[in-house]
mmCIF file of C-alpha atoms in Angstrom:
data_model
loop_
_atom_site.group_PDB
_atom_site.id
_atom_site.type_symbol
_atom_site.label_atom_id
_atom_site.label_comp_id
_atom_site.label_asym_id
_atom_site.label_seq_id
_atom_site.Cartn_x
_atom_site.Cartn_y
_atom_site.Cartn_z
ATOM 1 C CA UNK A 1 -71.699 73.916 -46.420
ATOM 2 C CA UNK A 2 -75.135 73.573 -48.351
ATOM 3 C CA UNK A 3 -76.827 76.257 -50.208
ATOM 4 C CA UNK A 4 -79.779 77.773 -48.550
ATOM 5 C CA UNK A 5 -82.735 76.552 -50.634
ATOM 6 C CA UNK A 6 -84.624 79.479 -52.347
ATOM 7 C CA UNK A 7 -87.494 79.009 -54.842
ATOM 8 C CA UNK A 8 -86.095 79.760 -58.172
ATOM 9 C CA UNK A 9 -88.749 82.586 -59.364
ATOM 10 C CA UNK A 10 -91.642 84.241 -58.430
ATOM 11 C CA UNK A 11 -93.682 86.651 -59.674
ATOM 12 C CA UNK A 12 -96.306 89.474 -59.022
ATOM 13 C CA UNK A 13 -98.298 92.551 -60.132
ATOM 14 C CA UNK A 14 -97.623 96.137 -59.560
ATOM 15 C CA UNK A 15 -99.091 96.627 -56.135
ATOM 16 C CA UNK A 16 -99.068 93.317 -55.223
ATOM 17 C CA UNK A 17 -96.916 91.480 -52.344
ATOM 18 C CA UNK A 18 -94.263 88.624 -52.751
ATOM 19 C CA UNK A 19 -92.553 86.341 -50.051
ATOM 20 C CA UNK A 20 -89.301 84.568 -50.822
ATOM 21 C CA UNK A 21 -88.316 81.813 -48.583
ATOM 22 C CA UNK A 22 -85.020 81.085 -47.589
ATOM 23 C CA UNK A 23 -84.431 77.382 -46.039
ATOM 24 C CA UNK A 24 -81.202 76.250 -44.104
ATOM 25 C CA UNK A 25 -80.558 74.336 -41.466
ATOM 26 C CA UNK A 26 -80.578 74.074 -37.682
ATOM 27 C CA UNK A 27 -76.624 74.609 -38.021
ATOM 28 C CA UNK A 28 -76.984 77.972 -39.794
ATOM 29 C CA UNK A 29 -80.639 79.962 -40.734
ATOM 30 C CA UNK A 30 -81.956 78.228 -37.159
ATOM 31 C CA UNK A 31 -78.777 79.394 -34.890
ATOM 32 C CA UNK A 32 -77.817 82.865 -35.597
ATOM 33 C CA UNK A 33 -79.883 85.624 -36.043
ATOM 34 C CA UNK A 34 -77.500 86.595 -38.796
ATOM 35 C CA UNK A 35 -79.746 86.014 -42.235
ATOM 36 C CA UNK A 36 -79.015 88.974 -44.365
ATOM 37 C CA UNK A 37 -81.106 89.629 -48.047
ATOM 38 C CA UNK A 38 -79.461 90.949 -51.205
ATOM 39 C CA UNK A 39 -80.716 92.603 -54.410
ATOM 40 C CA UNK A 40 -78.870 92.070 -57.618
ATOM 41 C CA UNK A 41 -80.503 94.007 -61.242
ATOM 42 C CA UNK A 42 -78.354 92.478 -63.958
ATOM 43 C CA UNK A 43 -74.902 93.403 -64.710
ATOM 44 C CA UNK A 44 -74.919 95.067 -61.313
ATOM 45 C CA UNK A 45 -73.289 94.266 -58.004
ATOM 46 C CA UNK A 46 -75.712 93.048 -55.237
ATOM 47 C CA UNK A 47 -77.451 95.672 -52.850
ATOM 48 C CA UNK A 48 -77.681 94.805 -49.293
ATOM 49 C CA UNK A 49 -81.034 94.863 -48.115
ATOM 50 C CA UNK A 50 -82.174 93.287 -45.041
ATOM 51 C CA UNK A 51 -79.187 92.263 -42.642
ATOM 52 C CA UNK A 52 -79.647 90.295 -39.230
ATOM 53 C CA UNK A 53 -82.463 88.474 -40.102
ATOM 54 C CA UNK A 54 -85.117 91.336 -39.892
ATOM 55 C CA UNK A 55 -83.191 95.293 -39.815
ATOM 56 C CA UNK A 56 -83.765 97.201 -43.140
ATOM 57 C CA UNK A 57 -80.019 99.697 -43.878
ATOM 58 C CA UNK A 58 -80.821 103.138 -43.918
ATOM 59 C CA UNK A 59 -82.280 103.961 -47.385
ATOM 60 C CA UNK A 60 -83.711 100.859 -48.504
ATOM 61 C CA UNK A 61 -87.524 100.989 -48.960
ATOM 62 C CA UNK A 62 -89.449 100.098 -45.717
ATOM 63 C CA UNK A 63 -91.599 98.006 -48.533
ATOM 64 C CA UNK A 64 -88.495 95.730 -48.127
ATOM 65 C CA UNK A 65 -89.484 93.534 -44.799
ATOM 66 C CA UNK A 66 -87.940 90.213 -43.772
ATOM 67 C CA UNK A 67 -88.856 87.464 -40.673
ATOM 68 C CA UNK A 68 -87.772 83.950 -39.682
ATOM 69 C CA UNK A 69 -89.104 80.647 -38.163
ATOM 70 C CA UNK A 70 -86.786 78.210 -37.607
ATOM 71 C CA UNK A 71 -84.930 77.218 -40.107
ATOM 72 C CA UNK A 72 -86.585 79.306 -42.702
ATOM 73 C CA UNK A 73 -86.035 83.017 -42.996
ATOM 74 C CA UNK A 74 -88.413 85.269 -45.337
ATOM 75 C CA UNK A 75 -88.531 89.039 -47.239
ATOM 76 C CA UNK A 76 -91.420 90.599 -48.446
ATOM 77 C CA UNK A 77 -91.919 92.876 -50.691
ATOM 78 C CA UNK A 78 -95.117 95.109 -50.390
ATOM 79 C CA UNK A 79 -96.015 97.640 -52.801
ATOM 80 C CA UNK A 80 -94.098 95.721 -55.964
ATOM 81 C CA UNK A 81 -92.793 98.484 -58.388
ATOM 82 C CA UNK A 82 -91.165 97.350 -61.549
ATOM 83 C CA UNK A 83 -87.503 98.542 -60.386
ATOM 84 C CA UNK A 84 -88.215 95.538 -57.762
ATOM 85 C CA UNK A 85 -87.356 92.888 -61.015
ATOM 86 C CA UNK A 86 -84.162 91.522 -60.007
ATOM 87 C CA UNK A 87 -82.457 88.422 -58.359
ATOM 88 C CA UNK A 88 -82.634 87.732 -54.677
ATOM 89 C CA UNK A 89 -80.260 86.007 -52.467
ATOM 90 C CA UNK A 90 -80.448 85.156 -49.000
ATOM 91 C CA UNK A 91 -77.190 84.703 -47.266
ATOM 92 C CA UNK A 92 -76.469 83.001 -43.145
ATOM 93 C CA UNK A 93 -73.184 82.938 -40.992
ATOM 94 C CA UNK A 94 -72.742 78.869 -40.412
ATOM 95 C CA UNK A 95 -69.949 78.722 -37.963
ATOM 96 C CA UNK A 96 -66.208 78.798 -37.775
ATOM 97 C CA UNK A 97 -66.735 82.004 -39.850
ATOM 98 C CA UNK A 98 -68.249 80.978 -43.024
ATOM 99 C CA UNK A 99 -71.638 81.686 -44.915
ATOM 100 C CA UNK A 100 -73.120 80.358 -47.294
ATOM 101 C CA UNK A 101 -75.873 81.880 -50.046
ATOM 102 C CA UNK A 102 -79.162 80.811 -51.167
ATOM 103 C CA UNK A 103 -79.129 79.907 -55.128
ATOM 104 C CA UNK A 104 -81.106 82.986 -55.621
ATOM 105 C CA UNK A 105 -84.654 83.923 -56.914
ATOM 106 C CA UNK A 106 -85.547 85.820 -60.088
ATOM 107 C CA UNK A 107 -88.495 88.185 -59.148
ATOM 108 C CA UNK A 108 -90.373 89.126 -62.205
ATOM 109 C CA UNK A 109 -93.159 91.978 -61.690
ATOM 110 C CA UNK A 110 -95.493 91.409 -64.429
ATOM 111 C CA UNK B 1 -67.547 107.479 -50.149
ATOM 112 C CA UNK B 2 -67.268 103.542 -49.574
ATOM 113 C CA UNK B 3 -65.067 102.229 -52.837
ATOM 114 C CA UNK B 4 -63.853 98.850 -53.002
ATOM 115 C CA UNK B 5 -61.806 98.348 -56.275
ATOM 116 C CA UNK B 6 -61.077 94.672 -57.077
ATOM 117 C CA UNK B 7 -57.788 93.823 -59.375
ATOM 118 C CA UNK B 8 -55.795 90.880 -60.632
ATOM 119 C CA UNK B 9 -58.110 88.915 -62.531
ATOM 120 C CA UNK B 10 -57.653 87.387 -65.835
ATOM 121 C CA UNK B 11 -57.103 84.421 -68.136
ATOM 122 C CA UNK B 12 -55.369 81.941 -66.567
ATOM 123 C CA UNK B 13 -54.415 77.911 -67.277
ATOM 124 C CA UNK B 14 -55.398 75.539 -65.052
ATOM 125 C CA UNK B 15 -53.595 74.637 -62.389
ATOM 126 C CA UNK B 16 -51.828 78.005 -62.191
ATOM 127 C CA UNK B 17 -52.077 80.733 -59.531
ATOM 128 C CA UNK B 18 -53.708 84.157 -59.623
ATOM 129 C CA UNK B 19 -53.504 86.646 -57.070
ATOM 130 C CA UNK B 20 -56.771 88.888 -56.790
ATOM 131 C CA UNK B 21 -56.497 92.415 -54.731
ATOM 132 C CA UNK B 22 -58.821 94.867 -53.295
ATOM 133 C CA UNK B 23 -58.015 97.864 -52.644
ATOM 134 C CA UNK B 24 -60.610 99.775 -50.097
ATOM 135 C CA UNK B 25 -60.924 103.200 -48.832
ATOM 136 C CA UNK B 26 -63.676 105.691 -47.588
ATOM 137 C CA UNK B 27 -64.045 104.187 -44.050
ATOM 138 C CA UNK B 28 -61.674 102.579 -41.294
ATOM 139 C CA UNK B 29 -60.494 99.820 -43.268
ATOM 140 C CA UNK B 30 -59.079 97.612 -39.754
ATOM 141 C CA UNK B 31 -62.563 98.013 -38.081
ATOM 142 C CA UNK B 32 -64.387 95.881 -40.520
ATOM 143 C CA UNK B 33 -63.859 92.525 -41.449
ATOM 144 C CA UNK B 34 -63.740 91.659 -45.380
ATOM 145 C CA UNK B 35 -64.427 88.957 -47.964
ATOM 146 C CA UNK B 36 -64.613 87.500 -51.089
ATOM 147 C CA UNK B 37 -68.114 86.229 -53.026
ATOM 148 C CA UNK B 38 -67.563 84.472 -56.472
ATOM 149 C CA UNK B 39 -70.073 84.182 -59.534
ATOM 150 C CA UNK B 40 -69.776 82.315 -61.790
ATOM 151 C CA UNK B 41 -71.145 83.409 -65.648
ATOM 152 C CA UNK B 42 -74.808 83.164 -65.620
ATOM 153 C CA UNK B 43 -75.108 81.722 -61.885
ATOM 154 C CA UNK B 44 -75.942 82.597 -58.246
ATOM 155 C CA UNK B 45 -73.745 84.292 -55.702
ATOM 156 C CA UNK B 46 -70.764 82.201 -53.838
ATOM 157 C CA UNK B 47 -69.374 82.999 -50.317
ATOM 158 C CA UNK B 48 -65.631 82.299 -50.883
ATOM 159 C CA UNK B 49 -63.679 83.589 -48.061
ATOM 160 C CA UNK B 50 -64.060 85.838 -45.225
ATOM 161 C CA UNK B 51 -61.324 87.726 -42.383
ATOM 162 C CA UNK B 52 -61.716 89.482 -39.376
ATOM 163 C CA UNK B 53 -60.465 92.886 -38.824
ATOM 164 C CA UNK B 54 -57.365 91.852 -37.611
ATOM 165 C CA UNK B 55 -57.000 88.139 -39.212
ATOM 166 C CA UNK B 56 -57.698 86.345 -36.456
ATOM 167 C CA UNK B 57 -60.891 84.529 -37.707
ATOM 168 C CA UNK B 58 -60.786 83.111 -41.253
ATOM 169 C CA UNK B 59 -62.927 80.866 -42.773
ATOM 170 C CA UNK B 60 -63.047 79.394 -46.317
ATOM 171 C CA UNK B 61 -65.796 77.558 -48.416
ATOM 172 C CA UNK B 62 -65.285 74.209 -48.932
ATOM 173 C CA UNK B 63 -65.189 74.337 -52.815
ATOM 174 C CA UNK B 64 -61.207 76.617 -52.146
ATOM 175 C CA UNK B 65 -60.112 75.012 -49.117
ATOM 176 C CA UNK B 66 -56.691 74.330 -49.370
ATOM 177 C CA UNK B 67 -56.295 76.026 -52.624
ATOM 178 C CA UNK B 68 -57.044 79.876 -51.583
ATOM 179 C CA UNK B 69 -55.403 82.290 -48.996
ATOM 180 C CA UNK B 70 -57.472 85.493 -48.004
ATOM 181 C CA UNK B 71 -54.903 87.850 -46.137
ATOM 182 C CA UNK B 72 -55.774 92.086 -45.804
ATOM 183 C CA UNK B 73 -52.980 94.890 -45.257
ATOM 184 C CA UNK B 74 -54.744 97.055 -42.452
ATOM 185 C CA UNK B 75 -51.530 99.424 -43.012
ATOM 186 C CA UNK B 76 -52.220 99.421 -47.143
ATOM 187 C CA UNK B 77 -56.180 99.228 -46.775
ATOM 188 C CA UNK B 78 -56.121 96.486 -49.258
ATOM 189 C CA UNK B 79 -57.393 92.670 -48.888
ATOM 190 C CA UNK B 80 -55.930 89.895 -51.225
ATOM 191 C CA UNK B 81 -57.127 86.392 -52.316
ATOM 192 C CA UNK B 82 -54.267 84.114 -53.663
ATOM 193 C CA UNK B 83 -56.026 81.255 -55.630
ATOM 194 C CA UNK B 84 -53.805 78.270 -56.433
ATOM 195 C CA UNK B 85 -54.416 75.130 -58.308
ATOM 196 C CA UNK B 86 -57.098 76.743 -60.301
ATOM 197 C CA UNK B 87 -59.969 75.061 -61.903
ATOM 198 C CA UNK B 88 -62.337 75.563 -64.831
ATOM 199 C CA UNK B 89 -64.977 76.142 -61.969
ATOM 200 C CA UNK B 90 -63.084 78.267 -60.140
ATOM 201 C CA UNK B 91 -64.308 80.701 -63.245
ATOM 202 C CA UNK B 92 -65.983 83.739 -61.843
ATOM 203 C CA UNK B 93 -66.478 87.388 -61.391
ATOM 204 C CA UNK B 94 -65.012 88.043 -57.522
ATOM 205 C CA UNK B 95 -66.496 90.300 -55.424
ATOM 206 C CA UNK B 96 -64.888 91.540 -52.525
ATOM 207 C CA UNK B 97 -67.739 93.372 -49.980
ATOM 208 C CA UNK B 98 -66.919 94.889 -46.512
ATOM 209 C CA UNK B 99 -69.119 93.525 -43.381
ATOM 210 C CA UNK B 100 -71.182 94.947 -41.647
ATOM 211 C CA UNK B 101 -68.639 94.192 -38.524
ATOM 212 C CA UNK B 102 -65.594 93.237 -37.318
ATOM 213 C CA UNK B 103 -66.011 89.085 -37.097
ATOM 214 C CA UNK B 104 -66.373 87.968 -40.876
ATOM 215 C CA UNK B 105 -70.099 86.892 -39.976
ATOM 216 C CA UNK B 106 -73.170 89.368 -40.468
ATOM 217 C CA UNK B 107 -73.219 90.151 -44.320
ATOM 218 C CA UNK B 108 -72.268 92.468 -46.568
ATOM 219 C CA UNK B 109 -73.292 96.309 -46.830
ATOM 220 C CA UNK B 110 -70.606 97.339 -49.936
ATOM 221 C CA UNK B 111 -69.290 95.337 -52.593
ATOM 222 C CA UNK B 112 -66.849 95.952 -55.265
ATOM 223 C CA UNK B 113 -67.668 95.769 -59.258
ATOM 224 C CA UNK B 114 -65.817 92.643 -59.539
ATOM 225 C CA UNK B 115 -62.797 91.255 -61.553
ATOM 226 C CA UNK B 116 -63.584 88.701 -63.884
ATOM 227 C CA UNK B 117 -61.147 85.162 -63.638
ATOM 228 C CA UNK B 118 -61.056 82.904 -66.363
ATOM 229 C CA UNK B 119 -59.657 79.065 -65.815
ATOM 230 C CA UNK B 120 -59.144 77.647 -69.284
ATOM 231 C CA UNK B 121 -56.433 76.184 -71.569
#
């Protein structure tokens, strides 16, 4: 049970776009389409927002996108408002009902 | 309204046992399977432990293995977490969040606020 490897920031302007990457294995990210994306603003709980690999929950921004390759699974943000500043995690199912996180990524929207 | 409203946390020696609760309500608590995410102070997000809808899938992180018990009370609506042999790095605000299903497997759509464990002497 590794941790997905996520970059540890990134940043952008208002308006601009941001990718985070999300890298597991070919024993979690790269066998189940079950990659899901979470939002966390400090002090708060984490927000789902993208589950099996690519659908958005009702009420999360459609600004919010996600995709995979392989082993890596990706959201995008289009559109970047400041309320987007916040931590990201990406999270897989790895067998015999376990998951694992990514170590998360501080977005910071300059 | 989804609420999930963790309890049990606390300061605790290590070594000792704690038993965390969560007590659930606004949907059909037996359709969904359950777990429990960790964080520790000024870090990322931990799966712990997850269970099926009716406990017959459970799976554990390594890190607890051996150590924690997940069990749920379909009749009480409430899911539990028994940590024993606790460590200083078992400190941690646990989550419990509801999945999105039934197997503990596609994510996590509501989460609690947390209750705060503390391993120390």
């Amino acid at each position: 049970q590794s941790a997905l490897t996520q970059p540890a920031s990134v940043s952008g302007s208002p308006g601009q776009s941001i990718t985070i990457s999300c890298t597991g294995t070919s024993s979690d990210v790269g066998s189940y389409n079950l990659v899901s994306w979470y939002q966390q603003h400090p002090g708060k709980a984490p927000k789902l927002m993208i589950y099996e690999d690519s659908e958005r929950p009702s009420g999360v921004s459609n600004r919010f996108s996600a995709s995979k390759s392989g082993n890596t699974a990706s959201l995008t943000i289009s559109g970047l408002q400041p309320e987007d500043e916040a931590d990201y995690y990406c999270c897989s199912y790895a067998s015999s009902s376990t998951l694992v996180f990514g170590g998360g990524t501080k977005l910071t929207v300059l | 309204e989804v609420q999930l409203v963790e309890s049990g946390g606390g300061l605790v020696q290590p070594g000792r046992s704690l038993r965390l609760s969560c007590a659930a309500s606004g949907f059909t608590f037996d359709d969904y399977a359950m777990h429990w995410v960790r964080q520790a102070p000024g870090k990322g997000l931990e799966w712990v432990s997850g269970i099926s809808w009716n406990s017959g899938s459970i799976g554990y992180a390594d890190s607890v293995k051996g150590r924690f018990t997940i069990s749920r009370d379909n009749a009480k609506n409430s899911l539990y977490l028994q940590m024993n042999s606790l460590r200083g790095e078992d400190t941690a605000l646990y989550y419990c969040g509801k999945d999105l299903g039934g197997a503990p497997t596609r994510g996590f759509d509501y989460w609690g606020q947390g209750t705060l464990v503390t391993v120390s002497s």
